[in-house]
Amino acid sequence: MSPGPGSLDRDLRRRAEAVIPGGMYGHQSVALLPDDYPQFFRSGQGAHITDVDGRRYLDLMCAYGPNLFGYAHPGIDAAYVRQLGQGDALTGPTALMVELAEAFVAMVGHADWAMVCKNGTDATTMAMMTARQHTGRKTLVLASGAYHGAAPWCTPRPAGTTAEDKAHQVFCAYNDIASLEAAAAKAGDDLAAIFAAPFRHDAFIDQAAPDPAYARRARELADETGALLVVDDVRGGLRIARDCSWSVLGVQPDLSTWGKCIANGHPISALLGNDKARKAAASIYVTGSFWYAGAAMAAALETLRLVRESDYLERITGLGEQLRAGLAERAAAAGFGFRQTGPGVMPLFLFDDDPDLRKGFCWSSAMLARGVYVHPWHNMFLCAAMTPADIDFALDAAEQAFQTLKRQAHDLPPVAKLAFLTAR
Ligand SMILES: Cc1ncc(COP(=O)(O)O)c(C=O)c1O
């Protein structure tokens, strides 16, 4: 077992308690992870992160997605720093803004235009506003459990929001055509948009590939009703395809939302759309003090160049297959029902017969102790800085972690934060 957070981490947590509400907020709160997980980090390089106490881990979280080509990527960061030297947030945008929109339009099949912003939530909120403006209607169809950000209209926790913030939303079950049709029928002539994740990547449950028939039906329902179809590619974008993720199913949305890895961790996100939605997008008032800043746009342009010109997608897909096959073999050898779901490049691991995640917590802690940072209930991410040797390292760690779990499986303590974790 890992010795628990180091002394610098503990000290920072104590200081944070005094000056940061709750000590930390959102998804970075280790209140959601096993006790021995570090809260604070010192650096990232390639596929590895080093915590504030100097322990280095192979990082299968990739910053929850932003790390696509490796932390501190020399080419991408050089583009960022070059632009910083020339000016970042100026009184108006640089030419990079137009170049970036052109790059997206050239790369993403359904896109005729692009608007850049800062966080994924900016992009999904703009998608919602564009759809409402385009249709003059209010109701959104969303898949229950799908995450689209942390603004009042979409945050998964009700604290600080009103019922009105979430009015005009109808929920369906992902991949369930009848449920999607029922939700669209319930929205009736007020349907503004159907939101879809590229695959089911909800926390705590098995991931699921999109059923092509579900995706096609979403497209048809949007066409029949005049609503807009939105694919939220903030998390999955560029790890499934060099295009919108539903392009592999032959389904083109009207709007797609992007963020996280599009500048390899530099702060920028985007809403892309087709001509149908152009007028509405031009008429909503959306902006931010930092949205026109050039440095992240320079990093995004370099990231998109690497996306177009390198074999990163094929390499991370191969690494995902190596990891999946190796883990399946080791879990079976140790006698565990171990479910690996989602695309290999964005896997989620759950143990059979583990309703309160105590096995997952124990195994994840054992991985951490062996230098591999995994997540017990959220999908993970692979990056192009990983090598087959890194995956072998993770597999060796996993083999030992399964043995640790085997020794402790019959006597695992309840996960102290159980109620918090499983109350969705
Ligand atoms: C699918 C999806 N949409 C939207 C968001 C919100 O992005 P951000 O956290 O950058 O606001 C996320 C973040 O995890 C996401 O996974």
Tab-separated table of C-alpha atoms and ligand atoms in Angstrom:
chain	number	residue	atom	x	y	z
A	1	MET	CA	0.000	0.000	0.000
A	2	SER	CA	1.060	3.525	-0.641
A	3	PRO	CA	2.265	5.371	2.446
A	4	GLY	CA	-0.340	8.087	1.929
A	5	PRO	CA	0.120	11.685	0.943
A	6	GLY	CA	3.561	13.106	1.640
A	7	SER	CA	4.248	15.795	4.185
A	8	LEU	CA	4.294	18.684	1.701
A	9	ASP	CA	0.938	17.573	0.327
A	10	ARG	CA	-0.513	17.285	3.824
A	11	ASP	CA	0.816	20.706	4.701
A	12	LEU	CA	-0.672	22.287	1.567
A	13	ARG	CA	-4.011	20.667	2.286
A	14	ARG	CA	-3.963	22.087	5.798
A	15	ARG	CA	-3.172	25.572	4.455
A	16	ALA	CA	-5.793	25.199	1.715
A	17	GLU	CA	-8.450	24.424	4.315
A	18	ALA	CA	-7.901	27.915	5.688
A	19	VAL	CA	-7.994	29.872	2.444
A	20	ILE	CA	-9.882	27.752	-0.139
A	21	PRO	CA	-13.512	26.801	0.584
A	22	GLY	CA	-13.595	23.120	1.427
A	23	GLY	CA	-9.844	22.965	0.829
A	24	MET	CA	-10.490	22.236	-2.851
A	25	TYR	CA	-13.425	22.114	-5.208
A	26	GLY	CA	-14.672	20.330	-8.269
A	27	HIS	CA	-13.097	17.295	-9.824
A	28	GLN	CA	-9.641	17.996	-8.416
A	29	SER	CA	-10.794	17.369	-4.889
A	30	VAL	CA	-9.130	14.189	-3.646
A	31	ALA	CA	-12.082	13.835	-1.308
A	32	LEU	CA	-13.356	11.826	-4.269
A	33	LEU	CA	-10.318	9.549	-4.427
A	34	PRO	CA	-8.606	7.050	-2.115
A	35	ASP	CA	-7.007	8.667	0.935
A	36	ASP	CA	-3.438	8.124	-0.220
A	37	TYR	CA	-3.863	10.062	-3.482
A	38	PRO	CA	-1.885	13.291	-3.631
A	39	GLN	CA	-3.806	16.523	-4.011
A	40	PHE	CA	-0.976	18.732	-5.241
A	41	PHE	CA	1.548	18.281	-8.034
A	42	ARG	CA	4.878	19.828	-8.836
A	43	SER	CA	5.388	19.078	-12.509
A	44	GLY	CA	4.466	17.073	-15.565
A	45	GLN	CA	6.741	15.802	-18.285
A	46	GLY	CA	5.606	13.658	-21.193
A	47	ALA	CA	3.428	10.899	-19.793
A	48	HIS	CA	4.451	11.445	-16.162
A	49	ILE	CA	3.434	13.677	-13.293
A	50	THR	CA	5.368	14.354	-10.119
A	51	ASP	CA	3.483	15.159	-6.953
A	52	VAL	CA	4.487	17.952	-4.649
A	53	ASP	CA	6.442	15.491	-2.500
A	54	GLY	CA	8.500	14.356	-5.476
A	55	ARG	CA	6.803	11.021	-6.238
A	56	ARG	CA	6.597	10.356	-9.959
A	57	TYR	CA	3.687	8.540	-11.590
A	58	LEU	CA	2.808	7.296	-15.034
A	59	ASP	CA	-0.349	9.385	-15.412
A	60	LEU	CA	-3.326	7.587	-16.904
A	61	MET	CA	-5.551	10.608	-16.228
A	62	CYS	CA	-3.732	13.051	-18.538
A	63	ALA	CA	-5.092	16.011	-16.554
A	64	TYR	CA	-8.626	14.624	-17.151
A	65	GLY	CA	-7.995	14.841	-20.880
A	66	PRO	CA	-5.974	17.939	-21.794
A	67	ASN	CA	-2.662	16.091	-22.093
A	68	LEU	CA	-2.771	14.593	-25.597
A	69	PHE	CA	0.829	14.876	-26.831
A	70	GLY	CA	2.660	14.884	-23.509
A	71	TYR	CA	3.088	17.368	-20.697
A	72	ALA	CA	5.488	20.228	-21.445
A	73	HIS	CA	5.492	19.322	-25.124
A	74	PRO	CA	8.434	21.244	-26.617
A	75	GLY	CA	6.838	22.223	-29.940
A	76	ILE	CA	3.427	23.156	-28.564
A	77	ASP	CA	4.832	25.028	-25.597
A	78	ALA	CA	7.326	26.849	-27.845
A	79	ALA	CA	4.419	28.100	-29.969
A	80	TYR	CA	2.674	29.253	-26.792
A	81	VAL	CA	5.747	31.005	-25.392
A	82	ARG	CA	6.549	32.627	-28.749
A	83	GLN	CA	3.108	34.194	-28.819
A	84	LEU	CA	3.361	35.213	-25.152
A	85	GLY	CA	6.469	37.191	-26.087
A	86	GLN	CA	4.494	39.013	-28.759
A	87	GLY	CA	1.366	39.535	-26.680
A	88	ASP	CA	-1.330	37.312	-25.304
A	89	ALA	CA	-4.497	39.158	-24.194
A	90	LEU	CA	-4.494	42.306	-26.321
A	91	THR	CA	-7.194	44.852	-27.049
A	92	GLY	CA	-8.298	42.631	-29.923
A	93	PRO	CA	-7.437	39.203	-31.301
A	94	THR	CA	-4.447	38.386	-33.477
A	95	ALA	CA	-4.577	36.757	-36.914
A	96	LEU	CA	-4.250	33.446	-35.076
A	97	MET	CA	-7.972	33.538	-34.306
A	98	VAL	CA	-8.864	33.380	-37.987
A	99	GLU	CA	-6.167	30.812	-38.717
A	100	LEU	CA	-7.474	28.605	-35.930
A	101	ALA	CA	-11.075	28.851	-37.132
A	102	GLU	CA	-9.830	27.975	-40.639
A	103	ALA	CA	-7.924	24.983	-39.259
A	104	PHE	CA	-11.027	23.667	-37.472
A	105	VAL	CA	-13.266	24.196	-40.486
A	106	ALA	CA	-10.771	22.357	-42.694
A	107	MET	CA	-10.476	19.469	-40.263
A	108	VAL	CA	-13.978	18.865	-38.915
A	109	GLY	CA	-16.463	17.635	-41.489
A	110	HIS	CA	-19.653	19.301	-40.262
A	111	ALA	CA	-18.018	22.619	-39.359
A	112	ASP	CA	-18.481	25.766	-41.442
A	113	TRP	CA	-17.440	28.088	-38.641
A	114	ALA	CA	-15.723	28.111	-35.242
A	115	MET	CA	-15.913	30.294	-32.144
A	116	VAL	CA	-13.262	29.964	-29.487
A	117	CYS	CA	-13.695	30.339	-25.767
A	118	LYS	CA	-11.880	29.077	-22.677
A	119	ASN	CA	-13.551	26.122	-20.988
A	120	GLY	CA	-15.678	23.264	-22.201
A	121	THR	CA	-18.590	24.702	-20.238
A	122	ASP	CA	-18.323	27.919	-22.262
A	123	ALA	CA	-18.658	25.880	-25.435
A	124	THR	CA	-21.592	23.735	-24.261
A	125	THR	CA	-23.378	26.814	-22.905
A	126	MET	CA	-22.877	28.567	-26.242
A	127	ALA	CA	-24.240	25.486	-28.007
A	128	MET	CA	-27.349	25.612	-25.836
A	129	MET	CA	-27.824	29.340	-26.478
A	130	THR	CA	-27.226	28.969	-30.219
A	131	ALA	CA	-29.810	26.198	-30.446
A	132	ARG	CA	-32.381	28.180	-28.458
A	133	GLN	CA	-31.761	31.267	-30.560
A	134	HIS	CA	-31.885	29.283	-33.812
A	135	THR	CA	-35.161	27.572	-32.996
A	136	GLY	CA	-36.823	30.152	-30.795
A	137	ARG	CA	-37.553	27.221	-28.472
A	138	LYS	CA	-36.389	26.249	-25.025
A	139	THR	CA	-36.257	22.505	-24.407
A	140	LEU	CA	-33.093	20.422	-24.472
A	141	VAL	CA	-32.978	16.639	-24.672
A	142	LEU	CA	-30.021	15.294	-22.723
A	143	ALA	CA	-28.937	11.788	-21.745
A	144	SER	CA	-29.329	11.288	-18.014
A	145	GLY	CA	-25.984	11.071	-16.238
A	146	ALA	CA	-24.089	12.757	-19.086
A	147	TYR	CA	-21.735	15.542	-18.028
A	148	HIS	CA	-21.752	18.758	-20.044
A	149	GLY	CA	-20.032	21.111	-17.630
A	150	ALA	CA	-20.437	23.035	-14.422
A	151	ALA	CA	-22.674	26.024	-15.226
A	152	PRO	CA	-26.002	26.190	-13.366
A	153	TRP	CA	-27.892	24.671	-16.322
A	154	CYS	CA	-25.687	21.556	-16.420
A	155	THR	CA	-23.817	21.130	-13.130
A	156	PRO	CA	-24.478	17.670	-11.704
A	157	ARG	CA	-24.961	18.943	-8.138
A	158	PRO	CA	-27.879	21.155	-7.196
A	159	ALA	CA	-26.114	23.296	-4.559
A	160	GLY	CA	-26.322	26.956	-5.477
A	161	THR	CA	-28.684	26.443	-8.401
A	162	THR	CA	-32.425	26.893	-8.727
A	163	ALA	CA	-34.969	24.547	-10.213
A	164	GLU	CA	-35.477	27.191	-12.909
A	165	ASP	CA	-31.828	26.814	-13.982
A	166	LYS	CA	-32.658	23.282	-15.074
A	167	ALA	CA	-36.106	23.959	-16.427
A	168	HIS	CA	-36.786	22.986	-20.025
A	169	GLN	CA	-34.680	19.831	-19.954
A	170	VAL	CA	-35.919	16.349	-20.792
A	171	PHE	CA	-33.793	13.295	-20.151
A	172	CYS	CA	-33.401	10.042	-22.044
A	173	ALA	CA	-31.268	6.941	-21.588
A	174	TYR	CA	-28.129	6.962	-23.761
A	175	ASN	CA	-28.302	4.490	-26.656
A	176	ASP	CA	-32.000	3.803	-26.013
A	177	ILE	CA	-33.848	4.836	-29.162
A	178	ALA	CA	-37.315	4.472	-27.649
A	179	SER	CA	-36.297	6.634	-24.713
A	180	LEU	CA	-34.790	9.238	-27.052
A	181	GLU	CA	-37.990	9.296	-29.100
A	182	ALA	CA	-40.088	9.617	-25.952
A	183	ALA	CA	-37.936	12.533	-24.749
A	184	ALA	CA	-38.241	14.286	-28.109
A	185	ALA	CA	-42.000	13.694	-28.057
A	186	LYS	CA	-42.197	15.133	-24.553
A	187	ALA	CA	-40.314	18.229	-25.713
A	188	GLY	CA	-42.827	18.392	-28.560
A	189	ASP	CA	-42.794	21.598	-30.549
A	190	ASP	CA	-40.493	23.203	-27.998
A	191	LEU	CA	-37.446	21.043	-28.824
A	192	ALA	CA	-34.381	23.246	-29.328
A	193	ALA	CA	-31.515	20.743	-29.192
A	194	ILE	CA	-30.533	17.153	-28.680
A	195	PHE	CA	-27.239	16.925	-26.812
A	196	ALA	CA	-25.137	13.798	-27.196
A	197	ALA	CA	-21.858	12.606	-25.766
A	198	PRO	CA	-19.725	10.877	-28.418
A	199	PHE	CA	-19.976	7.692	-26.338
A	200	ARG	CA	-21.418	7.097	-22.885
A	201	HIS	CA	-18.631	8.292	-20.630
A	202	ASP	CA	-20.512	8.877	-17.409
A	203	ALA	CA	-18.688	8.420	-14.119
A	204	PHE	CA	-19.253	5.357	-11.876
A	205	ILE	CA	-20.770	3.135	-14.561
A	206	ASP	CA	-19.582	1.104	-17.531
A	207	GLN	CA	-18.869	3.170	-20.627
A	208	ALA	CA	-20.720	2.317	-23.840
A	209	ALA	CA	-19.938	2.831	-27.501
A	210	PRO	CA	-22.610	4.808	-29.312
A	211	ASP	CA	-25.144	2.642	-31.097
A	212	PRO	CA	-25.009	3.909	-34.703
A	213	ALA	CA	-28.791	3.531	-34.929
A	214	TYR	CA	-29.188	5.797	-31.876
A	215	ALA	CA	-26.906	8.406	-33.418
A	216	ARG	CA	-28.784	8.245	-36.728
A	217	ARG	CA	-32.138	8.525	-34.938
A	218	ALA	CA	-30.895	11.585	-33.027
A	219	ARG	CA	-29.978	13.152	-36.374
A	220	GLU	CA	-33.371	12.279	-37.851
A	221	LEU	CA	-35.305	13.607	-34.869
A	222	ALA	CA	-33.396	16.877	-35.041
A	223	ASP	CA	-34.128	17.129	-38.768
A	224	GLU	CA	-37.802	16.221	-38.354
A	225	THR	CA	-38.348	18.796	-35.631
A	226	GLY	CA	-35.982	21.547	-36.775
A	227	ALA	CA	-33.933	21.210	-33.590
A	228	LEU	CA	-30.129	21.221	-33.601
A	229	LEU	CA	-28.030	18.139	-32.888
A	230	VAL	CA	-25.061	18.845	-30.625
A	231	VAL	CA	-22.190	16.399	-30.111
A	232	ASP	CA	-20.273	17.287	-26.954
A	233	ASP	CA	-16.721	16.321	-27.900
A	234	VAL	CA	-15.100	18.245	-25.047
A	235	ARG	CA	-13.837	14.999	-23.515
A	236	GLY	CA	-13.667	12.566	-26.421
A	237	GLY	CA	-12.554	14.937	-29.165
A	238	LEU	CA	-9.328	14.034	-31.007
A	239	ARG	CA	-9.022	10.682	-29.226
A	240	ILE	CA	-11.657	8.967	-31.373
A	241	ALA	CA	-11.126	10.684	-34.720
A	242	ARG	CA	-9.395	13.605	-36.421
A	243	ASP	CA	-12.917	14.899	-36.951
A	244	CYS	CA	-16.013	15.054	-34.795
A	245	SER	CA	-16.269	11.717	-32.965
A	246	TRP	CA	-19.640	10.825	-34.518
A	247	SER	CA	-18.119	11.194	-37.992
A	248	VAL	CA	-16.944	7.583	-37.616
A	249	LEU	CA	-20.641	6.634	-37.471
A	250	GLY	CA	-21.435	8.733	-40.513
A	251	VAL	CA	-23.509	11.153	-38.414
A	252	GLN	CA	-22.797	14.873	-38.631
A	253	PRO	CA	-24.107	17.163	-35.902
A	254	ASP	CA	-25.065	20.800	-36.386
A	255	LEU	CA	-22.895	21.891	-33.478
A	256	SER	CA	-19.934	20.291	-31.727
A	257	THR	CA	-18.165	21.402	-28.590
A	258	TRP	CA	-14.447	21.014	-27.979
A	259	GLY	CA	-11.979	21.756	-25.209
A	260	LYS	CA	-9.526	19.947	-22.984
A	261	CYS	CA	-6.827	18.664	-25.380
A	262	ILE	CA	-7.238	20.962	-28.385
A	263	ALA	CA	-4.195	22.988	-27.292
A	264	ASN	CA	-2.590	20.139	-25.332
A	265	GLY	CA	-3.528	21.688	-21.991
A	266	HIS	CA	-3.387	25.391	-22.799
A	267	PRO	CA	-6.647	27.148	-21.994
A	268	ILE	CA	-8.914	27.197	-25.002
A	269	SER	CA	-12.141	25.550	-26.109
A	270	ALA	CA	-14.367	25.876	-29.136
A	271	LEU	CA	-17.870	25.680	-30.503
A	272	LEU	CA	-18.024	24.514	-34.119
A	273	GLY	CA	-21.129	24.702	-36.235
A	274	ASN	CA	-22.644	24.380	-39.654
A	275	ASP	CA	-24.155	27.096	-41.818
A	276	LYS	CA	-27.640	26.327	-40.538
A	277	ALA	CA	-26.615	27.580	-37.082
A	278	ARG	CA	-24.379	30.454	-38.232
A	279	LYS	CA	-26.889	33.287	-37.920
A	280	ALA	CA	-27.970	32.259	-34.427
A	281	ALA	CA	-24.353	31.860	-33.307
A	282	ALA	CA	-23.577	35.338	-34.589
A	283	SER	CA	-26.410	36.856	-32.612
A	284	ILE	CA	-25.842	35.490	-29.099
A	285	TYR	CA	-23.735	37.683	-26.812
A	286	VAL	CA	-20.882	35.537	-25.541
A	287	THR	CA	-17.406	36.642	-24.617
A	288	GLY	CA	-14.743	36.647	-21.931
A	289	SER	CA	-11.747	38.763	-20.967
A	290	PHE	CA	-9.337	36.055	-22.097
A	291	TRP	CA	-11.178	34.527	-25.048
A	292	TYR	CA	-9.180	36.455	-27.656
A	293	ALA	CA	-5.784	35.796	-26.095
A	294	GLY	CA	-3.347	34.567	-28.689
A	295	ALA	CA	-0.963	32.234	-26.866
A	296	ALA	CA	-3.436	29.380	-26.404
A	297	MET	CA	-4.509	29.828	-30.032
A	298	ALA	CA	-0.889	29.410	-31.132
A	299	ALA	CA	-0.690	26.245	-29.016
A	300	ALA	CA	-3.963	24.999	-30.524
A	301	LEU	CA	-2.699	25.576	-34.064
A	302	GLU	CA	0.436	23.574	-33.325
A	303	THR	CA	-1.612	20.832	-31.634
A	304	LEU	CA	-3.948	20.595	-34.633
A	305	ARG	CA	-0.926	20.455	-36.959
A	306	LEU	CA	0.356	17.460	-34.997
A	307	VAL	CA	-3.120	15.920	-35.103
A	308	ARG	CA	-3.161	16.222	-38.900
A	309	GLU	CA	0.440	15.284	-39.589
A	310	SER	CA	1.412	12.663	-37.007
A	311	ASP	CA	0.280	9.100	-36.380
A	312	TYR	CA	-0.631	9.933	-32.764
A	313	LEU	CA	-4.167	8.517	-33.099
A	314	GLU	CA	-3.017	5.172	-34.416
A	315	ARG	CA	-0.298	5.023	-31.735
A	316	ILE	CA	-2.585	5.799	-28.790
A	317	THR	CA	-5.174	3.402	-30.181
A	318	GLY	CA	-2.496	0.686	-30.249
A	319	LEU	CA	-1.395	1.524	-26.703
A	320	GLY	CA	-5.009	1.288	-25.583
A	321	GLU	CA	-5.295	-2.172	-27.092
A	322	GLN	CA	-2.038	-3.261	-25.428
A	323	LEU	CA	-3.271	-2.018	-22.056
A	324	ARG	CA	-6.692	-3.602	-22.409
A	325	ALA	CA	-5.415	-6.999	-23.469
A	326	GLY	CA	-2.694	-7.042	-20.810
A	327	LEU	CA	-5.064	-6.050	-18.024
A	328	ALA	CA	-7.692	-8.563	-19.100
A	329	GLU	CA	-5.095	-11.328	-18.960
A	330	ARG	CA	-3.777	-10.283	-15.548
A	331	ALA	CA	-7.215	-9.770	-14.010
A	332	ALA	CA	-8.353	-13.182	-15.226
A	333	ALA	CA	-5.180	-14.829	-13.929
A	334	ALA	CA	-5.834	-13.287	-10.526
A	335	GLY	CA	-9.473	-14.399	-10.675
A	336	PHE	CA	-11.134	-10.989	-10.794
A	337	GLY	CA	-14.093	-9.920	-12.867
A	338	PHE	CA	-12.620	-6.664	-14.101
A	339	ARG	CA	-14.626	-4.650	-16.600
A	340	GLN	CA	-12.754	-2.385	-18.996
A	341	THR	CA	-15.188	-0.265	-20.934
A	342	GLY	CA	-15.070	2.648	-23.337
A	343	PRO	CA	-12.571	3.069	-26.142
A	344	GLY	CA	-9.115	1.707	-25.285
A	345	VAL	CA	-7.722	5.270	-25.388
A	346	MET	CA	-10.266	6.389	-22.758
A	347	PRO	CA	-10.800	3.344	-20.567
A	348	LEU	CA	-12.787	3.017	-17.365
A	349	PHE	CA	-12.149	0.116	-14.978
A	350	LEU	CA	-14.723	-1.352	-12.596
A	351	PHE	CA	-14.612	-4.594	-10.626
A	352	ASP	CA	-17.484	-7.065	-10.611
A	353	ASP	CA	-19.295	-7.363	-7.278
A	354	ASP	CA	-17.982	-4.035	-6.098
A	355	PRO	CA	-21.075	-1.886	-5.568
A	356	ASP	CA	-19.353	0.501	-3.157
A	357	LEU	CA	-16.045	0.611	-5.061
A	358	ARG	CA	-13.960	-0.757	-2.214
A	359	LYS	CA	-12.129	-3.163	-4.509
A	360	GLY	CA	-11.563	-0.373	-7.021
A	361	PHE	CA	-10.209	1.916	-4.332
A	362	CYS	CA	-7.872	-0.788	-3.001
A	363	TRP	CA	-6.564	-1.690	-6.475
A	364	SER	CA	-6.116	1.960	-7.465
A	365	SER	CA	-4.164	2.670	-4.270
A	366	ALA	CA	-1.977	-0.330	-4.981
A	367	MET	CA	-1.350	1.006	-8.506
A	368	LEU	CA	-0.461	4.415	-7.088
A	369	ALA	CA	2.007	2.820	-4.688
A	370	ARG	CA	3.688	1.257	-7.730
A	371	GLY	CA	3.912	4.527	-9.609
A	372	VAL	CA	0.801	4.430	-11.803
A	373	TYR	CA	-1.938	7.014	-11.344
A	374	VAL	CA	-5.308	5.484	-12.221
A	375	HIS	CA	-8.840	6.531	-11.371
A	376	PRO	CA	-11.275	4.211	-9.585
A	377	TRP	CA	-14.512	5.500	-11.142
A	378	HIS	CA	-13.821	8.002	-13.928
A	379	ASN	CA	-12.655	7.262	-17.429
A	380	MET	CA	-8.926	7.652	-17.997
A	381	PHE	CA	-6.995	8.944	-21.006
A	382	LEU	CA	-3.947	7.816	-22.941
A	383	CYS	CA	-1.542	10.273	-24.544
A	384	ALA	CA	0.904	10.147	-27.417
A	385	ALA	CA	3.890	10.567	-25.087
A	386	MET	CA	3.244	7.083	-23.709
A	387	THR	CA	5.251	4.192	-25.060
A	388	PRO	CA	4.703	0.444	-25.159
A	389	ALA	CA	7.274	0.260	-22.333
A	390	ASP	CA	5.083	2.579	-20.226
A	391	ILE	CA	2.136	0.277	-20.800
A	392	ASP	CA	4.282	-2.711	-19.788
A	393	PHE	CA	5.195	-0.787	-16.634
A	394	ALA	CA	1.495	-0.246	-15.913
A	395	LEU	CA	0.788	-3.923	-16.554
A	396	ASP	CA	3.522	-5.044	-14.164
A	397	ALA	CA	2.098	-2.703	-11.550
A	398	ALA	CA	-1.385	-4.069	-12.245
A	399	GLU	CA	-0.256	-7.657	-11.803
A	400	GLN	CA	1.084	-6.827	-8.364
A	401	ALA	CA	-1.921	-4.666	-7.540
A	402	PHE	CA	-4.256	-7.574	-8.326
A	403	GLN	CA	-2.232	-9.688	-5.882
A	404	THR	CA	-2.505	-6.981	-3.227
A	405	LEU	CA	-6.253	-6.863	-3.784
A	406	LYS	CA	-6.479	-10.645	-3.641
A	407	ARG	CA	-4.791	-10.678	-0.245
A	408	GLN	CA	-7.096	-7.972	1.081
A	409	ALA	CA	-10.316	-8.607	-0.864
A	410	HIS	CA	-12.139	-10.424	1.918
A	411	ASP	CA	-11.357	-7.849	4.521
A	412	LEU	CA	-11.582	-4.495	2.788
A	413	PRO	CA	-12.678	-1.563	4.903
A	414	PRO	CA	-15.737	0.327	3.694
A	415	VAL	CA	-14.826	3.359	1.659
A	416	ALA	CA	-15.311	6.230	4.096
A	417	LYS	CA	-16.625	8.557	1.394
A	418	LEU	CA	-18.979	5.943	0.080
A	419	ALA	CA	-22.247	7.851	0.336
A	420	PHE	CA	-20.740	10.915	-1.341
A	421	LEU	CA	-19.304	8.820	-4.143
A	422	THR	CA	-22.346	6.838	-5.032
A	423	ALA	CA	-24.984	9.547	-4.514
A	424	ARG	CA	-25.313	10.911	-8.024
B	1	LIG	C1	-18.199	15.965	-22.050
B	1	LIG	C2	-17.831	17.213	-21.323
B	1	LIG	N1	-18.443	18.357	-21.628
B	1	LIG	C3	-18.147	19.509	-21.023
B	1	LIG	C4	-17.177	19.558	-20.045
B	1	LIG	C5	-16.862	20.854	-19.365
B	1	LIG	O1	-15.575	21.263	-19.676
B	1	LIG	P1	-14.786	22.255	-18.716
B	1	LIG	O2	-14.501	21.510	-17.456
B	1	LIG	O3	-13.549	22.625	-19.459
B	1	LIG	O4	-15.676	23.433	-18.481
B	1	LIG	C6	-16.490	18.393	-19.706
B	1	LIG	C7	-15.469	18.407	-18.660
B	1	LIG	O5	-15.036	17.406	-18.166
B	1	LIG	C8	-16.822	17.191	-20.349
B	1	LIG	O6	-16.220	16.049	-20.048
